Short mmCIF file of C-alpha atoms in Angstrom, two decimals:
data_model
loop_
_atom_site.label_atom_id
_atom_site.label_comp_id
_atom_site.label_asym_id
_atom_site.label_seq_id
_atom_site.Cartn_x
_atom_site.Cartn_y
_atom_site.Cartn_z
CA MET A 1 -0.04 0.01 0.04
CA ALA A 2 1.22 3.52 -0.78
CA LYS A 3 2.64 5.40 2.23
CA VAL A 4 0.90 8.81 3.20
CA PHE A 5 3.09 11.46 4.45
CA VAL A 6 1.44 14.33 6.24
CA ALA A 7 3.45 17.60 5.77
CA LEU A 8 3.90 19.50 9.11
CA ASP A 9 3.96 22.91 7.50
CA PHE A 10 3.87 25.01 10.58
CA PRO A 11 5.83 27.98 11.86
CA SER A 12 6.57 26.89 15.23
CA GLU A 13 7.48 23.35 17.03
CA ALA A 14 4.52 23.89 19.38
CA GLN A 15 2.06 23.72 16.62
CA ALA A 16 3.61 20.83 14.71
CA TRP A 17 4.06 18.90 17.78
CA GLN A 18 0.45 19.19 18.70
CA MET A 19 -0.36 17.97 15.04
CA ALA A 20 2.18 14.99 15.27
CA GLU A 21 0.71 13.85 18.59
CA LYS A 22 -2.94 13.79 16.94
CA LEU A 23 -1.61 11.80 13.69
CA LEU A 24 0.92 9.33 14.91
CA PRO A 25 -1.61 7.00 16.59
CA VAL A 26 -3.03 6.79 13.02
CA ASN A 27 0.01 6.92 10.79
CA PRO A 28 3.70 7.09 11.31
CA TYR A 29 4.78 8.98 8.30
CA LEU A 30 5.39 12.75 8.50
CA LYS A 31 7.16 15.33 6.44
CA VAL A 32 9.34 18.15 7.81
CA GLY A 33 9.83 21.03 5.27
CA LEU A 34 11.82 24.38 5.14
CA GLU A 35 9.43 26.18 7.16
CA LEU A 36 9.41 23.91 10.13
CA PHE A 37 13.02 23.10 9.85
CA VAL A 38 14.04 26.69 10.08
CA ALA A 39 11.56 27.30 12.80
CA ALA A 40 12.23 24.22 15.09
CA GLY A 41 15.68 23.15 14.17
CA PRO A 42 17.35 19.44 14.13
CA ALA A 43 16.39 18.72 17.57
CA PHE A 44 12.51 18.49 16.61
CA LEU A 45 13.51 15.56 14.14
CA HIS A 46 14.95 13.84 17.13
CA ARG A 47 11.68 14.36 18.98
CA LEU A 48 9.36 12.86 16.14
CA THR A 49 11.72 9.96 15.48
CA ALA A 50 11.69 9.15 19.25
CA ALA A 51 7.98 9.19 19.00
CA GLY A 52 8.16 6.66 16.37
CA ALA A 53 7.59 8.90 13.46
CA GLU A 54 9.12 8.02 9.96
CA VAL A 55 10.42 11.21 8.77
CA PHE A 56 10.65 12.58 5.23
CA LEU A 57 13.28 15.64 5.43
CA ASP A 58 12.12 17.63 2.64
CA LEU A 59 14.90 20.31 2.30
CA LYS A 60 15.47 20.02 -1.53
CA PHE A 61 19.46 20.10 -1.09
CA HIS A 62 20.91 22.09 -4.01
CA ASP A 63 24.45 23.31 -3.91
CA ILE A 64 27.82 22.33 -4.54
CA PRO A 65 28.54 18.62 -4.19
CA ASN A 66 30.60 18.86 -0.89
CA THR A 67 27.98 20.87 0.68
CA VAL A 68 25.08 18.59 -0.43
CA ALA A 69 27.13 15.39 0.59
CA GLY A 70 27.51 17.02 4.11
CA ALA A 71 24.00 18.05 4.47
CA VAL A 72 22.70 14.27 3.46
CA ARG A 73 25.33 12.87 6.20
CA SER A 74 23.80 15.38 8.76
CA SER A 75 20.21 14.16 7.61
CA ILE A 76 21.19 10.55 8.40
CA SER A 77 22.43 11.56 11.91
CA LEU A 78 19.19 13.00 12.72
CA GLY A 79 17.06 10.07 11.82
CA ALA A 80 15.49 11.14 8.59
CA ARG A 81 14.10 8.07 6.70
CA TYR A 82 13.72 9.92 3.31
CA VAL A 83 15.64 12.73 2.17
CA ASN A 84 15.59 14.62 -1.01
CA ILE A 85 17.97 16.73 -3.30
CA HIS A 86 17.34 18.67 -6.48
CA CYS A 87 18.18 17.25 -9.64
CA GLY A 88 18.96 20.56 -10.88
CA GLY A 89 22.15 20.46 -9.01
CA GLY A 90 23.74 18.35 -11.70
CA GLU A 91 25.26 15.02 -12.11
CA ALA A 92 28.30 15.57 -9.74
CA MET A 93 26.09 16.82 -6.94
CA ILE A 94 23.75 13.88 -7.29
CA ARG A 95 26.48 11.20 -7.24
CA ALA A 96 27.95 13.03 -4.20
CA ALA A 97 24.86 12.87 -2.35
CA VAL A 98 24.36 9.16 -3.15
CA GLU A 99 27.72 8.22 -1.95
CA ALA A 100 27.49 10.05 1.23
CA SER A 101 24.27 8.39 1.79
CA THR A 102 25.68 4.93 1.51
CA LYS A 103 28.95 5.43 3.29
CA GLU A 104 27.27 7.41 6.58
CA ALA A 105 24.66 4.78 6.73
CA GLU A 106 27.10 2.08 6.84
CA ARG A 107 29.31 4.14 9.32
CA LEU A 108 26.37 4.50 11.70
CA GLY A 109 25.03 1.07 11.11
CA VAL A 110 21.71 2.18 10.31
CA LYS A 111 19.68 1.36 7.28
CA LYS A 112 20.30 3.68 4.25
CA PRO A 113 17.51 6.29 3.92
CA THR A 114 15.62 6.52 0.64
CA LEU A 115 17.22 9.25 -1.23
CA LEU A 116 14.90 11.25 -3.83
CA GLY A 117 15.54 13.68 -6.63
CA VAL A 118 13.14 16.74 -6.88
CA THR A 119 12.01 16.93 -10.58
CA VAL A 120 9.73 19.91 -11.22
CA LEU A 121 7.93 21.44 -8.35
CA THR A 122 4.08 20.69 -8.61
CA SER A 123 3.37 24.38 -8.18
CA LEU A 124 4.77 24.89 -11.85
CA ASP A 125 3.01 24.36 -14.87
CA ASP A 126 4.21 24.32 -18.46
CA GLN A 127 4.35 28.30 -18.81
CA ALA A 128 6.21 28.66 -15.35
CA VAL A 129 8.61 25.98 -16.39
CA GLN A 130 9.67 27.75 -19.76
CA GLN A 131 9.40 31.20 -17.80
CA ILE A 132 12.35 30.13 -15.57
CA GLY A 133 14.34 29.13 -18.56
CA PHE A 134 13.90 25.30 -19.36
CA PRO A 135 13.18 25.01 -23.17
CA ARG A 136 10.61 22.11 -22.34
CA SER A 137 7.36 21.39 -20.89
CA ALA A 138 6.91 20.43 -17.49
CA SER A 139 6.64 16.54 -18.23
CA ALA A 140 9.72 16.74 -20.61
CA GLN A 141 11.71 18.32 -17.82
CA VAL A 142 10.70 15.56 -15.56
CA LYS A 143 11.58 12.99 -18.23
CA HIS A 144 15.17 14.56 -18.29
CA PHE A 145 15.65 14.73 -14.60
CA VAL A 146 14.28 11.17 -14.04
CA GLU A 147 16.83 9.79 -16.51
CA LEU A 148 19.45 11.71 -14.76
CA ALA A 149 18.47 10.57 -11.43
CA GLN A 150 18.18 6.91 -12.28
CA GLU A 151 21.80 7.04 -14.05
CA CYS A 152 23.14 8.61 -10.89
CA GLY A 153 21.83 5.89 -8.41
CA LEU A 154 19.06 7.73 -6.73
CA ASP A 155 16.29 5.68 -5.28
CA GLY A 156 13.44 7.55 -6.82
CA VAL A 157 12.14 10.94 -7.56
CA VAL A 158 9.70 13.35 -6.20
CA CYS A 159 7.06 14.25 -9.01
CA SER A 160 3.54 15.08 -9.90
CA ALA A 161 0.99 12.61 -10.02
CA GLU A 162 0.29 13.25 -13.47
CA GLU A 163 3.81 12.16 -14.41
CA ILE A 164 3.83 8.79 -12.31
CA PRO A 165 3.31 6.61 -15.60
CA LEU A 166 6.08 8.51 -17.39
CA VAL A 167 8.53 7.88 -14.43
CA LYS A 168 7.69 4.14 -14.03
CA SER A 169 7.88 3.69 -17.99
CA LEU A 170 11.47 5.14 -17.92
CA ALA A 171 12.86 3.76 -14.74
CA GLY A 172 10.90 0.80 -13.52
CA LYS A 173 8.15 -0.12 -11.14
CA ASN A 174 10.94 -0.25 -8.33
CA PHE A 175 12.03 3.38 -8.80
CA ILE A 176 10.05 5.21 -5.93
CA THR A 177 7.57 8.05 -6.82
CA MET A 178 6.97 10.33 -3.89
CA VAL A 179 4.00 12.47 -5.17
CA PRO A 180 3.11 16.02 -3.53
CA GLY A 181 0.09 18.10 -4.42
CA ILE A 182 -2.42 15.38 -3.25
CA ARG A 183 -5.83 16.96 -2.90
CA PRO A 184 -8.96 14.78 -1.83
CA LEU A 185 -11.92 15.21 -4.02
CA GLY A 186 -13.50 18.70 -3.46
CA SER A 187 -10.49 20.21 -1.39
CA ASP A 188 -8.88 23.57 -2.42
CA LYS A 189 -5.93 23.12 -4.81
CA GLY A 190 -4.22 26.14 -3.19
CA ASP A 191 -0.96 26.87 -4.95
CA GLN A 192 -0.69 23.54 -6.51
CA LYS A 193 -1.07 23.18 -10.38
CA ARG A 194 -0.73 19.51 -11.20
CA THR A 195 -2.69 17.46 -8.61
CA LEU A 196 -4.68 14.20 -8.49
CA THR A 197 -6.79 12.68 -5.63
CA PRO A 198 -5.09 9.86 -3.40
CA ALA A 199 -7.06 7.28 -5.37
CA GLU A 200 -6.13 8.60 -8.73
CA ALA A 201 -2.42 8.76 -7.48
CA VAL A 202 -2.29 5.18 -6.20
CA LEU A 203 -3.97 3.86 -9.42
CA ALA A 204 -1.48 5.61 -11.52
CA GLY A 205 1.25 3.82 -9.40
CA ALA A 206 2.48 6.20 -6.68
CA ASP A 207 4.66 4.73 -3.89
CA CYS A 208 4.30 7.44 -1.46
CA LEU A 209 1.79 10.43 -1.10
CA VAL A 210 2.31 13.84 0.40
CA VAL A 211 -0.76 15.46 1.79
CA GLY A 212 -0.82 18.74 3.80
CA ARG A 213 -3.67 21.22 4.45
CA PRO A 214 -6.53 18.85 3.65
CA VAL A 215 -5.36 17.09 6.81
CA THR A 216 -3.64 19.59 8.94
CA GLY A 217 -6.37 22.27 8.07
CA ALA A 218 -9.23 19.83 8.69
CA ALA A 219 -11.71 20.44 11.63
CA ASP A 220 -10.76 16.87 12.64
CA PRO A 221 -7.24 16.12 11.19
CA ARG A 222 -7.05 12.57 12.52
CA LEU A 223 -10.47 11.78 10.80
CA ALA A 224 -9.24 13.40 7.45
CA LEU A 225 -6.25 11.19 7.48
CA SER A 226 -8.02 8.05 8.26
CA GLN A 227 -10.25 8.94 5.35
CA ILE A 228 -7.50 9.35 3.07
CA LEU A 229 -5.80 6.08 4.30
CA GLN A 230 -8.94 4.23 3.63
CA GLU A 231 -9.31 5.70 0.18
CA VAL A 232 -5.71 4.58 -0.47
CA ALA A 233 -6.28 1.18 0.87
CA HIS A 234 -9.14 0.43 -1.49
CA SER A 235 -7.89 1.90 -4.37
#
């Protein structure tokens, strides 16, 4: 069954922890992104993992190879089980991250985290992709990054639900797809442009889903998450 990660996109540790306490009895998979990591720091990851969370550290590392390799090593020491880097950093950066992930996990005697490459943000459509200088459509740019990610040894990619069939056809069924921008039927798309419902994403072959505001902004977050989990289980 596809894993459902809930994005703890909160400006403070107190708010994020309050939500985590509600959700962990239902589902262990949580995502920590830039807003929360900057606000709460590395110690909050230790707090989550100590409580049994499986954390996706969504910081999209994109820098020179040595810096990204160091960031990946630090992520492993924090207990992150899923880590992402940006494919736009290029081959040398991606390979440095893969090597760092493998060696640091071996050194610490822990399971290597799932290392994913960010392809094209789900907030970008074809027009926005071309505005920032890519001479391709969003899906064509995803294809380019998927091929690079697989060649360099990443475990999978972060991509739009619409691009799952493309990713699987290029890289095979074991190449992991982490799919943000999931919106249950009837919910507000917010700033996302390329979205699908949980059921649609699972039927397309998604391995991991990321859902945020439809859960964390719900009147009853635990119920909202349970309903999504049921939808995923029956898809």
